[in-house]
Amino acid sequence: MSEAIIHTEGLRKVYGSKVAVESLDFNVEAGEVFGLLGPNGAGKTTTILMLLGLTEPTSGRARVAGFDPLRQPLEVKRRVGYMPDQVGFYDNLTGVVNLRYTARLAGLDRREADEAITRSLERVHLTHAGDKPVGTYSRGMRQRLAIAEILMKGASIAILDEPTGGLDPQSTREFLELIRSLKKDGMTILLSSHLLELVQSVCDRVALFNNGRIGLTGRVETLLQDVLGGSHWIRVEATGDNLEAAVARVPGVTKVARDGASLRVEATGDLRADIARAVVNAGGNLTMIAAGHASLEDVYTRYFEGVANAA
Amino acid sequence: MRREGSALSGAATVMAKELADNLSSTRMRLLELLIFVSGAGAVYATIGSVKDLAGLVGEDQFIFLRIFTTAKEPLPSFVAFLGFLIPIVSIALGFDAVNSEFSNRTMSRILAQPIYRDALLFGKFMSGLVTLAVVLAALWIFVTGLGILMLGVPPGTNEVVRGFAFLVAAIAYGAVWLALAMLFSIVFRSSATAALASLAVWLLFAFFWQMVVPLITLAIAPPDMFDPMSQLATINVGMGISRISPNTLFGEATQAFLNPETRSLGPVLASQMQGADRGAPLPFDQSLMLVWPQMTGMIASVIVLFTIAYIAFQRQEVRA
């Protein structure tokens, strides 16, 4: 196991009487894509701000690239590129001028900055728009400009807060491609999102967040295995009476739920043949049966259902 | 524990960027228009009296300073004009300094760069101050130049020194309002609220303060008809309260700098006037001594307001 590049220990943040983040412990290894996953208001942004030293933790500590964000914020911020949720730029200035400003703040000299800006704009396919005011940019272009800023800075860690928020499917796909290419370059990426599918597709490991706590951490496949117990989802579309009961009697079926016109069946194995037989024997008209794919969303729902029931 | 790195690294970058923004903004075009109009107004006001003034050339050794102080109905004097104009310019420069970064959603991105918050605030304040200084210096040169054309005589050394001291006082006065506007831009997340709050304070001091002062004074130190000392005390209390207003401080400072005959800014007893050469001008250093408290007061207000703004900004949560 390589050394953790982001490390937190009992991180806690309280706003007034509201606990935003509670006893947070997680590690991000160098070079991996780590997803903070949870609904809005779960404490993801607060966590990120604490990692950047922009918010002071109430207690606990964090290390980013070996530095304490609270005591050595400049060292941390030199190594970390941050893309906030709904990133903003100065609309009246051009993309290049915006980047030049942050480059100067980051301590690059004029010539270095211009070279780095040209290179990073090319990388995110914004070269053509570099001299246009950011006010004319689309949402996706702004997000890409933010990535260009991170590249320009030469950051080894990228922290992206809701990176695909408000993007259309096409832009989202391009953006995910960009994230994958950053990973290929060896960048460590921490991203937060409430879009579970997105996280599933790019993240090596995820932490499930709820109410300021991390519920589960681990690799996506491992989580699927652990929480869902290696279960299969089968989707059945059929008409007929009392099909639920008939399907539920099939050995190996653990759960049957009606989902609109179809049935959602949870089973220990691929029981499509048995279920089809049961439907037909019960006098139903089977129109479709398909093996579903367990997703992170199922893990999420299942896990937090469990938490809520236990409470 | 000491923090590493300079609190001010990046301040120059912020200042340069803000200065460029200030100087190229539409707001600045409006301010330039305001400057031109007020300068022209001041000059117009003196045109009427230029004959009288020209008649005084050679007799009045401070004729040049009269350009700044001469009022001609219905226009106020240039100095009185500035008393109104400077706060407006300062407020216009400062009211959205910090909260616009939040509404643009640029704050967290900028603060994620390796700089301290101090740099952002210092840079913004300094750029506002430099812009203000440029505006006022331009106005000052504009009016002085017109004065040379009209009077046909160059200003004497003493007049230049006094005129420059007046410019410094004007910048200090503007800095007070700039610091106030920036404080409000931190305290209020909406720039409209910050602008309104700044204008409310300006209205209070520009128009209502002189009505409020007598009321407070009479409540605190009512004069006794038969005790002259208590009457003197009433006057002094009244002046003290009046001097809370930066407008009063600026007014007194300009009075001492531009009217060299001014010997006192408060009540003068007959015994104190004994042996005085009435109407004779004071040397510059004596005038400076006279308004030293006013100048110190204005600069101190800037420091206090900026400190409060600094603390408020340091404690502010970055997330919008």
Coordinates of N, CA and C in Angstrom, one line a residue, chain B residues 82-244:
Chain B
L82 N -16.4 68.9 -3.0 CA -15.6 67.7 -2.7 C -16.1 67.0 -1.5
G83 N -16.5 67.8 -0.5 CA -17.1 67.2 0.7 C -18.2 66.2 0.4
F84 N -19.0 66.5 -0.6 CA -20.1 65.6 -1.0 C -19.5 64.5 -2.0
L85 N -18.7 65.0 -2.9 CA -18.3 64.1 -4.0 C -17.4 62.9 -3.5
I86 N -16.4 63.2 -2.7 CA -15.5 62.2 -2.3 C -16.1 61.0 -1.7
P87 N -17.1 61.1 -0.7 CA -17.7 59.9 -0.2 C -18.4 59.1 -1.2
I88 N -19.0 59.8 -2.2 CA -19.7 59.0 -3.3 C -18.7 58.2 -4.1
V89 N -17.6 58.9 -4.4 CA -16.6 58.1 -5.2 C -16.1 56.9 -4.4
S90 N -15.7 57.2 -3.1 CA -15.2 56.1 -2.3 C -16.2 55.0 -2.2
I91 N -17.4 55.3 -1.9 CA -18.4 54.2 -1.8 C -18.6 53.5 -3.1
A92 N -18.6 54.2 -4.2 CA -18.7 53.5 -5.5 C -17.5 52.6 -5.7
L93 N -16.4 52.9 -5.1 CA -15.2 52.0 -5.3 C -15.2 50.8 -4.4
G94 N -15.9 51.0 -3.3 CA -15.7 49.9 -2.2 C -16.9 49.0 -1.9
F95 N -18.1 49.5 -2.3 CA -19.3 48.8 -1.8 C -19.4 47.3 -2.2
D96 N -18.8 46.9 -3.3 CA -18.9 45.5 -3.7 C -17.6 44.8 -3.8
A97 N -16.6 45.4 -3.1 CA -15.2 44.8 -3.2 C -15.2 43.3 -2.8
V98 N -15.8 43.0 -1.7 CA -15.7 41.6 -1.3 C -16.9 40.8 -1.7
N99 N -18.1 41.3 -1.5 CA -19.3 40.5 -1.8 C -19.4 40.1 -3.2
S100 N -18.8 40.9 -4.1 CA -18.9 40.6 -5.5 C -18.1 39.3 -5.8
E101 N -17.1 39.0 -5.0 CA -16.3 37.8 -5.2 C -17.2 36.6 -4.9
F102 N -18.1 36.8 -3.9 CA -19.0 35.7 -3.5 C -20.1 35.5 -4.6
S103 N -20.6 36.7 -5.0 CA -21.7 36.5 -6.0 C -21.2 36.0 -7.4
N104 N -19.9 36.3 -7.7 CA -19.3 35.8 -8.9 C -18.9 34.3 -8.7
R105 N -18.9 33.9 -7.5 CA -18.4 32.5 -7.1 C -17.0 32.3 -7.4
T106 N -16.2 33.4 -7.3 CA -14.8 33.3 -7.5 C -14.0 33.3 -6.2
M107 N -14.7 33.6 -5.1 CA -14.0 33.7 -3.8 C -13.2 32.4 -3.4
S108 N -13.9 31.2 -3.5 CA -13.2 30.0 -3.0 C -12.1 29.6 -4.0
R109 N -12.3 29.9 -5.3 CA -11.3 29.6 -6.2 C -10.0 30.4 -6.0
I110 N -10.2 31.7 -5.7 CA -9.1 32.6 -5.5 C -8.4 32.2 -4.2
L111 N -9.2 31.9 -3.2 CA -8.6 31.6 -1.9 C -7.9 30.3 -1.9
A112 N -8.2 29.4 -2.9 CA -7.6 28.1 -3.0 C -6.2 28.3 -3.6
Q113 N -5.8 29.5 -4.0 CA -4.5 29.7 -4.5 C -3.6 30.0 -3.3
P114 N -2.3 29.8 -3.5 CA -1.4 29.9 -2.3 C -1.2 31.4 -1.9
I115 N -2.3 32.0 -1.4 CA -2.2 33.3 -0.8 C -3.0 33.3 0.5
Y116 N -2.8 34.2 1.4 CA -3.6 34.4 2.5 C -4.8 35.3 2.2
R117 N -5.8 35.3 3.0 CA -6.9 36.2 2.8 C -6.5 37.7 2.9
D118 N -5.5 37.9 3.8 CA -4.9 39.2 4.0 C -4.6 39.9 2.7
A119 N -4.0 39.1 1.8 CA -3.5 39.6 0.5 C -4.7 40.2 -0.3
L120 N -5.8 39.4 -0.3 CA -6.9 39.8 -1.1 C -7.5 41.2 -0.5
L121 N -7.6 41.3 0.8 CA -8.2 42.5 1.4 C -7.3 43.7 1.2
F122 N -6.0 43.5 1.5 CA -5.0 44.6 1.3 C -5.0 45.0 -0.1
G123 N -4.9 44.1 -1.0 CA -4.8 44.4 -2.4 C -6.1 45.2 -2.9
K124 N -7.2 44.8 -2.4 CA -8.4 45.5 -2.8 C -8.5 46.9 -2.2
F125 N -8.1 47.0 -1.0 CA -8.1 48.3 -0.3 C -7.1 49.2 -1.0
M126 N -5.9 48.7 -1.3 CA -4.9 49.6 -1.9 C -5.3 50.0 -3.3
S127 N -5.9 49.1 -4.0 CA -6.3 49.5 -5.4 C -7.4 50.6 -5.3
G128 N -8.3 50.5 -4.3 CA -9.3 51.5 -4.2 C -8.7 52.8 -3.8
L129 N -7.7 52.8 -2.9 CA -7.0 54.0 -2.5 C -6.3 54.6 -3.6
V130 N -5.6 53.8 -4.4 CA -4.8 54.4 -5.5 C -5.7 55.0 -6.5
T131 N -6.8 54.3 -6.8 CA -7.8 54.9 -7.8 C -8.3 56.2 -7.3
L132 N -8.6 56.2 -6.0 CA -9.1 57.5 -5.4 C -8.1 58.6 -5.5
A133 N -6.9 58.2 -5.2 CA -5.8 59.2 -5.2 C -5.6 59.7 -6.7
V134 N -5.7 58.8 -7.6 CA -5.6 59.2 -9.0 C -6.7 60.2 -9.4
V135 N -7.9 59.8 -9.0 CA -9.1 60.7 -9.3 C -8.9 62.1 -8.7
L136 N -8.5 62.1 -7.4 CA -8.5 63.4 -6.7 C -7.3 64.2 -7.3
A137 N -6.2 63.5 -7.5 CA -5.0 64.3 -8.0 C -5.3 64.9 -9.4
A138 N -6.1 64.1 -10.2 CA -6.4 64.6 -11.6 C -7.3 65.8 -11.4
L139 N -8.3 65.7 -10.5 CA -9.2 66.8 -10.3 C -8.4 68.1 -9.8
W140 N -7.5 67.8 -8.9 CA -6.7 68.9 -8.3 C -5.9 69.6 -9.3
I141 N -5.3 68.8 -10.2 CA -4.4 69.4 -11.2 C -5.3 70.1 -12.2
F142 N -6.4 69.6 -12.6 CA -7.4 70.2 -13.5 C -7.8 71.6 -13.0
V143 N -8.2 71.7 -11.8 CA -8.6 72.9 -11.2 C -7.5 73.9 -11.1
T144 N -6.3 73.4 -10.6 CA -5.2 74.3 -10.5 C -4.8 74.9 -11.9
G145 N -4.8 74.0 -12.9 CA -4.4 74.4 -14.2 C -5.4 75.5 -14.7
L146 N -6.7 75.3 -14.5 CA -7.6 76.3 -15.0 C -7.4 77.6 -14.2
G147 N -7.0 77.4 -13.0 CA -6.7 78.6 -12.1 C -5.6 79.4 -12.7
I148 N -4.6 78.7 -13.1 CA -3.4 79.4 -13.7 C -3.8 80.2 -15.0
L149 N -4.7 79.5 -15.8 CA -5.1 80.2 -17.0 C -5.9 81.4 -16.7
M150 N -6.8 81.3 -15.7 CA -7.7 82.4 -15.5 C -7.0 83.6 -14.8
L151 N -6.2 83.3 -13.8 CA -5.6 84.3 -13.1 C -4.3 84.9 -13.8
G152 N -3.7 84.0 -14.6 CA -2.5 84.5 -15.3 C -1.3 84.6 -14.4
V153 N -1.4 84.0 -13.2 CA -0.2 84.0 -12.4 C 0.0 82.5 -11.9
P154 N 1.3 82.1 -11.7 CA 1.5 80.8 -11.2 C 1.4 80.8 -9.6
P155 N 1.0 79.7 -9.1 CA 0.9 79.7 -7.6 C 2.3 79.8 -6.9
G156 N 2.3 80.4 -5.8 CA 3.5 80.5 -5.0 C 3.8 79.2 -4.3
T157 N 5.1 79.1 -3.8 CA 5.5 77.8 -3.1 C 4.5 77.5 -2.0
N158 N 4.3 78.5 -1.2 CA 3.4 78.3 0.0 C 2.0 77.8 -0.5
E159 N 1.5 78.3 -1.6 CA 0.2 77.9 -2.0 C 0.2 76.5 -2.5
V160 N 1.3 76.1 -3.2 CA 1.5 74.7 -3.7 C 1.5 73.8 -2.5
V161 N 2.3 74.1 -1.5 CA 2.4 73.3 -0.3 C 1.0 73.1 0.4
R162 N 0.3 74.2 0.5 CA -1.0 74.2 1.1 C -2.0 73.4 0.3
G163 N -1.9 73.6 -1.0 CA -2.8 72.9 -1.9 C -2.5 71.4 -1.8
F164 N -1.3 71.0 -1.7 CA -0.9 69.6 -1.7 C -1.4 69.0 -0.3
A165 N -1.2 69.8 0.7 CA -1.7 69.3 2.0 C -3.2 69.1 2.0
F166 N -3.9 69.9 1.3 CA -5.4 69.8 1.1 C -5.7 68.5 0.3
L167 N -4.8 68.2 -0.7 CA -5.0 67.0 -1.5 C -4.9 65.8 -0.6
V168 N -3.8 65.8 0.3 CA -3.6 64.7 1.2 C -4.8 64.5 2.2
A169 N -5.3 65.7 2.7 CA -6.5 65.6 3.5 C -7.7 65.0 2.8
A170 N -7.8 65.4 1.5 CA -9.0 64.8 0.7 C -8.8 63.3 0.6
I171 N -7.6 62.9 0.3 CA -7.4 61.4 0.2 C -7.7 60.7 1.5
A172 N -7.2 61.3 2.6 CA -7.5 60.6 3.9 C -9.0 60.5 4.1
Y173 N -9.7 61.6 3.8 CA -11.1 61.7 4.0 C -11.8 60.6 3.1
G174 N -11.3 60.5 1.9 CA -11.9 59.4 1.0 C -11.6 58.0 1.5
A175 N -10.4 57.9 2.1 CA -10.0 56.5 2.6 C -11.0 56.1 3.7
V176 N -11.4 57.1 4.5 CA -12.4 56.7 5.6 C -13.6 56.1 5.0
W177 N -14.1 56.7 3.9 CA -15.4 56.2 3.3 C -15.1 54.9 2.6
L178 N -13.9 54.8 2.0 CA -13.6 53.6 1.3 C -13.5 52.4 2.3
A179 N -12.9 52.6 3.5 CA -12.8 51.6 4.5 C -14.2 51.2 4.9
L180 N -15.1 52.2 5.1 CA -16.4 51.9 5.6 C -17.2 51.1 4.5
A181 N -17.1 51.5 3.3 CA -17.8 50.8 2.2 C -17.2 49.3 2.1
M182 N -15.9 49.2 2.3 CA -15.4 47.8 2.2 C -15.9 47.0 3.4
L183 N -15.9 47.6 4.6 CA -16.5 46.9 5.7 C -17.9 46.4 5.5
F184 N -18.7 47.3 4.9 CA -20.1 46.9 4.6 C -20.1 45.8 3.5
S185 N -19.1 45.8 2.6 CA -19.1 44.8 1.5 C -18.8 43.5 2.1
I186 N -18.1 43.4 3.3 CA -17.8 42.2 3.9 C -19.0 41.7 4.7
V187 N -19.6 42.7 5.5 CA -20.7 42.3 6.4 C -21.9 41.9 5.7
F188 N -22.2 42.6 4.6 CA -23.4 42.3 3.8 C -23.1 41.5 2.6
R189 N -23.8 40.4 2.4 CA -23.5 39.5 1.3 C -24.1 40.1 0.0
S190 N -25.1 41.0 0.1 CA -25.6 41.6 -1.1 C -25.0 43.0 -1.3
S191 N -24.5 43.2 -2.5 CA -23.8 44.5 -2.7 C -24.8 45.7 -2.7
A192 N -26.0 45.4 -3.0 CA -27.0 46.5 -3.0 C -27.2 46.9 -1.5
T193 N -27.3 45.9 -0.6 CA -27.5 46.3 0.8 C -26.2 47.1 1.3
A194 N -25.1 46.6 0.9 CA -23.8 47.3 1.3 C -23.8 48.7 0.8
A195 N -24.2 48.9 -0.5 CA -24.3 50.3 -1.0 C -25.2 51.2 -0.2
L196 N -26.4 50.6 0.0 CA -27.4 51.4 0.7 C -27.0 51.7 2.2
A197 N -26.3 50.8 2.8 CA -25.9 51.0 4.2 C -24.8 52.1 4.2
S198 N -23.9 52.0 3.2 CA -22.9 53.1 3.1 C -23.5 54.4 2.9
L199 N -24.5 54.5 1.9 CA -25.1 55.8 1.6 C -25.9 56.3 2.8
A200 N -26.5 55.4 3.6 CA -27.2 55.8 4.8 C -26.3 56.5 5.8
V201 N -25.1 55.9 6.0 CA -24.1 56.5 6.9 C -23.7 57.9 6.3
W202 N -23.5 57.9 5.0 CA -23.1 59.2 4.4 C -24.2 60.2 4.6
L203 N -25.4 59.9 4.4 CA -26.5 60.8 4.5 C -26.6 61.3 6.0
L204 N -26.4 60.4 6.9 CA -26.4 60.8 8.3 C -25.4 61.9 8.6
F205 N -24.1 61.7 8.1 CA -23.1 62.6 8.4 C -23.2 63.9 7.6
A206 N -23.6 63.7 6.3 CA -23.6 64.9 5.4 C -24.8 65.8 5.7
F207 N -25.9 65.2 6.1 CA -27.1 66.1 6.2 C -27.7 66.2 7.7
F208 N -27.7 65.0 8.3 CA -28.5 65.0 9.6 C -27.6 65.3 10.8
W209 N -26.3 65.1 10.6 CA -25.5 65.2 11.8 C -25.6 66.6 12.4
Q210 N -25.5 67.6 11.6 CA -25.6 69.0 12.1 C -26.9 69.3 12.8
M211 N -28.0 68.5 12.5 CA -29.2 68.7 13.3 C -29.2 67.9 14.6
V212 N -28.5 66.8 14.5 CA -28.5 65.9 15.7 C -27.6 66.4 16.8
V213 N -26.5 67.0 16.3 CA -25.5 67.5 17.3 C -26.1 68.4 18.4
P214 N -26.8 69.5 18.0 CA -27.3 70.3 19.1 C -28.2 69.6 20.1
L215 N -29.0 68.6 19.6 CA -29.9 67.9 20.4 C -29.1 67.1 21.5
I216 N -28.1 66.4 21.0 CA -27.3 65.6 21.9 C -26.5 66.5 22.9
T217 N -26.0 67.6 22.3 CA -25.2 68.5 23.2 C -26.1 69.1 24.3
L218 N -27.3 69.5 24.0 CA -28.1 70.1 25.0 C -28.5 69.1 26.0
A219 N -28.6 67.8 25.6 CA -28.9 66.8 26.6 C -27.8 66.5 27.5
I220 N -26.6 66.5 26.9 CA -25.4 66.1 27.7 C -24.9 67.3 28.6
A221 N -24.8 68.4 28.0 CA -24.2 69.6 28.7 C -25.1 70.8 28.5
P222 N -26.2 70.9 29.2 CA -27.1 72.1 29.0 C -26.3 73.3 29.6
P223 N -26.3 74.4 28.8 CA -25.7 75.6 29.3 C -26.4 76.3 30.4
D224 N -25.7 76.9 31.3 CA -26.3 77.7 32.4 C -26.2 79.1 32.0
M225 N -27.4 79.8 31.9 CA -27.4 81.2 31.5 C -26.4 82.1 32.3
F226 N -26.2 81.8 33.6 CA -25.4 82.7 34.4 C -24.0 82.2 34.6
D227 N -23.7 81.1 33.9 CA -22.3 80.6 34.1 C -21.6 80.5 32.7
P228 N -20.8 81.5 32.4 CA -20.1 81.5 31.1 C -19.3 80.3 30.9
M229 N -18.7 79.7 31.9 CA -17.8 78.5 31.7 C -18.7 77.3 31.3
S230 N -19.9 77.2 31.8 CA -20.8 76.1 31.3 C -21.2 76.3 29.9
Q231 N -21.3 77.6 29.5 CA -21.6 77.8 28.1 C -20.5 77.4 27.2
L232 N -19.2 77.7 27.6 CA -18.1 77.3 26.9 C -18.0 75.8 26.8
A233 N -18.4 75.1 27.9 CA -18.4 73.7 28.0 C -19.3 73.1 27.0
T234 N -20.5 73.8 26.9 CA -21.5 73.3 25.9 C -21.0 73.4 24.5
I235 N -20.3 74.5 24.2 CA -19.7 74.6 22.8 C -18.7 73.6 22.6
N236 N -17.8 73.3 23.6 CA -16.8 72.3 23.4 C -17.4 70.9 23.2
V237 N -18.4 70.6 24.0 CA -19.0 69.3 23.8 C -19.6 69.1 22.4
G238 N -20.3 70.2 22.0 CA -20.9 70.3 20.7 C -19.9 70.0 19.6
M239 N -18.7 70.7 19.7 CA -17.7 70.5 18.7 C -17.2 69.1 18.7
G240 N -17.0 68.5 19.9 CA -16.5 67.2 20.1 C -17.4 66.2 19.4
I241 N -18.7 66.3 19.6 CA -19.7 65.4 19.0 C -19.7 65.6 17.5
S242 N -19.6 66.9 17.1 CA -19.6 67.2 15.6 C -18.4 66.5 14.9
R243 N -17.3 66.4 15.7 CA -16.1 65.9 15.1 C -16.1 64.4 14.9
I244 N -17.1 63.7 15.4 CA -17.3 62.3 15.2 C -17.4 62.1 13.7

